[in-house]
Amino acid sequence: MGQPSPARTHDDWWRSAAIYQVYVRSFADGDGDGTGDLAGVRARLPYLAELGVDALWFTPWYLSPLADGGYDVADYRVIDPAFGTLAEAEKLIAEARELGIRTIVDIVPNHVSDQHPWFRAAVAAGPGSPERELFHFRAGRGENGELPPNDWPSQFAGSTEPVWTRLPDGEWYLHLFTPEQPDLNWAHPAVRQEHEDVLRFWFERGVAGVRIDSAALLAKDPALPDFTEGRGPSPFVDRDELHDIYRAWRAVADEYDAIFVGEVWLPDSERFARYLRPDELHTAFNFSFLACPWDAERLRTSIDETLAEHAPVGAPATWVLCNHDVTRTVTRYGRADTGFDFTAKEFGTPTDLALGTRRARSAALLSLALPGAVYVYQGEELGLPEADIPRESIQDPMHFRSGGTDPGRDGCRVPLPWEAGAPYAGFGGEPWLPQPAGWAAYAADRQGEDPASMLSLYRAALRLRRSAAGFGDGPLTWLPAPEGVLAFDRTDGLRCVVNLSGTPAELPAHTSVLLTSGPLDAEGRLPQDTAAWLRA
Ligand code: GLC
């Protein structure tokens, strides 16, 4: 195993943590079958320790038919055999902890797999049965019940497919995502009890935190009324009952000193902050920063709004540039539209990868310097681009449910390149999603030897961030700067400057340059799309 790194050992580690997202299926394949697995992760723990992250968030690793990449869970207490065993997961959690790395697991409370024993029992038991009360079963509308019970839109953006499926016995069931993901009825006490038990199950195994999938969707208006966007509160998004659920979860987490991070996509910052009250979730993903275009003024506004919305509840912000659902950073920043919008994704968008990579390097230094916790999605530290997946290889249901217009999310889920000279760039067996030509150029071993690589930048930045007390949680003070330049101070003399203007910028006063995302020009100025960390 690699060298244990100085962990953030204090209780509020999560307020400043750098958390690495592992999409297990695509991380590293230990047994050569083409699917990433726990053996692969265990073998790469030294790499993660060297990278300098404080925690790993694992996307769902439980038993699953993989109708939605594992977000369709058939059994929370079983690791999918394609990934390994529960005993291996326990070993992994312990080995990571020895290296100073905590583990966060992913819980998907809005729905289960249609292969989950509860749903199978509900289907078998028929209309009117208590088994069906755990889900949302309803009679249809229309003369013979042939129309869905309501008009709710799919939660897969761009999907035109209904959120109701009819069973042969005539009843319909609700699924905000695919038909293989039936929504649970959170008004039922057994649903609440089961999830609290599942939390305990993982906390007992040494897990330090839980990421909550689709955290604002669980509760539904029991009348399941029709819904027109913009007319009153939604019957299925951000309902007040959710806060009671999360208060109960918080009580469980507090017994174990564990933390939550919620997947909360909400435009209203006041509503968003409610989830972060002191007796609810510790943190939530900052999607407005993720979706923000590469523009100085808009980024500054996004940062200010983020800090302002978190301050009243005392929760730390999180900074996220990408994840397993969105277009990879270097690609997004290399396009005419540098923001992110689920409904605007298309095939064949022109991309300038050199430009996108320069910006992504600056964005890395920016986000790692901001107050709070930061997320790094596997492959982001390698500067991987979004891959063009040949249509016949696409697996993501988002693509199919859009009628084939949305490219889906497979392009950011391609198995990682580890060794430039090995078959499949050292991932393992023939990958479940094809790696594009030239993938080996991004291999971790090659980048590790190149001081100018994205990996070397992330390693240096994470190491500095970890050792300098002024980063992570704490105040931020903006410095005066020319238009298009972001400059701010953290504590302990740490200063960050990012040039998004069209011309080189003078560095603000400093005693030393700690790190830059690219070379300074001959006059010692910061070129366009370059960032620097300075000591004042
Ligand atoms: C979340 C996940 C996404 C999944 C969806 C349904 O948004 O991040 O991958 O498809 O929930 O569970």
PDB file of C-alpha atoms and ligand atoms in Angstrom, residues 21 23 57 59-60 68-72 106 108 110-111 155-156 177-178 181 211-214 217 263 265 287 323-325 342 396-398 409 413, ligand 1:
ATOM      1  CA  GLN A  21     -16.244  10.251  -6.934  1.00  0.00           C
ATOM      2  CA  TYR A  23     -18.028   5.301 -10.675  1.00  0.00           C
ATOM      3  CA  TRP A  57     -17.919   8.624  -2.867  1.00  0.00           C
ATOM      4  CA  THR A  59     -21.876   5.493  -6.915  1.00  0.00           C
ATOM      5  CA  PRO A  60     -24.234   2.576  -6.130  1.00  0.00           C
ATOM      6  CA  ASP A  68     -29.867   2.894 -14.889  1.00  0.00           C
ATOM      7  CA  GLY A  69     -26.202   2.236 -14.150  1.00  0.00           C
ATOM      8  CA  GLY A  70     -26.899   0.931 -10.638  1.00  0.00           C
ATOM      9  CA  TYR A  71     -29.395   3.648  -9.632  1.00  0.00           C
ATOM     10  CA  ASP A  72     -31.914   0.811  -9.701  1.00  0.00           C
ATOM     11  CA  ASP A 106     -24.817   6.327  -2.390  1.00  0.00           C
ATOM     12  CA  VAL A 108     -31.250   6.064  -3.796  1.00  0.00           C
ATOM     13  CA  ASN A 110     -36.779   7.802  -4.328  1.00  0.00           C
ATOM     14  CA  HIS A 111     -37.065   4.427  -6.018  1.00  0.00           C
ATOM     15  CA  GLN A 155     -37.339  13.412 -14.461  1.00  0.00           C
ATOM     16  CA  PHE A 156     -34.964  12.394 -17.222  1.00  0.00           C
ATOM     17  CA  PHE A 177     -37.266   7.762 -13.996  1.00  0.00           C
ATOM     18  CA  THR A 178     -37.375   4.496 -15.995  1.00  0.00           C
ATOM     19  CA  GLN A 181     -37.268   2.258 -11.141  1.00  0.00           C
ATOM     20  CA  ARG A 211     -24.783  10.688  -0.774  1.00  0.00           C
ATOM     21  CA  ILE A 212     -28.549  10.971  -1.205  1.00  0.00           C
ATOM     22  CA  ASP A 213     -29.752  10.468  -4.751  1.00  0.00           C
ATOM     23  CA  SER A 214     -32.559  12.680  -6.099  1.00  0.00           C
ATOM     24  CA  LEU A 217     -38.058  14.024  -5.043  1.00  0.00           C
ATOM     25  CA  GLU A 263     -28.308  15.653  -4.625  1.00  0.00           C
ATOM     26  CA  TRP A 265     -31.250  20.347  -7.907  1.00  0.00           C
ATOM     27  CA  PHE A 287     -25.138  22.460  -9.182  1.00  0.00           C
ATOM     28  CA  ASN A 323     -20.051  14.081 -12.241  1.00  0.00           C
ATOM     29  CA  HIS A 324     -21.365  10.892 -13.843  1.00  0.00           C
ATOM     30  CA  ASP A 325     -24.450  12.697 -15.202  1.00  0.00           C
ATOM     31  CA  PHE A 342     -29.506  18.730 -19.508  1.00  0.00           C
ATOM     32  CA  ASP A 396     -27.725   4.980 -20.940  1.00  0.00           C
ATOM     33  CA  PRO A 397     -31.531   5.024 -20.613  1.00  0.00           C
ATOM     34  CA  MET A 398     -31.480   8.819 -20.849  1.00  0.00           C
ATOM     35  CA  ARG A 409     -24.410  10.177 -20.131  1.00  0.00           C
ATOM     36  CA  ARG A 413     -18.526   7.153 -17.973  1.00  0.00           C
TER      37      ARG A 413
HETATM   38  C1  GLC B   1     -29.522  10.824  -9.996  1.00  0.00           C
HETATM   39  C2  GLC B   1     -28.297  10.084 -10.451  1.00  0.00           C
HETATM   40  C3  GLC B   1     -28.503   9.634 -11.860  1.00  0.00           C
HETATM   41  C4  GLC B   1     -29.714   8.715 -11.888  1.00  0.00           C
HETATM   42  C5  GLC B   1     -30.946   9.374 -11.270  1.00  0.00           C
HETATM   43  C6  GLC B   1     -32.011   8.374 -10.961  1.00  0.00           C
HETATM   44  O1  GLC B   1     -29.727  11.994 -10.698  1.00  0.00           O
HETATM   45  O2  GLC B   1     -27.160  10.881 -10.302  1.00  0.00           O
HETATM   46  O3  GLC B   1     -27.382   8.985 -12.380  1.00  0.00           O
HETATM   47  O4  GLC B   1     -30.008   8.367 -13.209  1.00  0.00           O
HETATM   48  O5  GLC B   1     -30.649  10.004 -10.052  1.00  0.00           O
HETATM   49  O6  GLC B   1     -31.648   7.578  -9.866  1.00  0.00           O
END
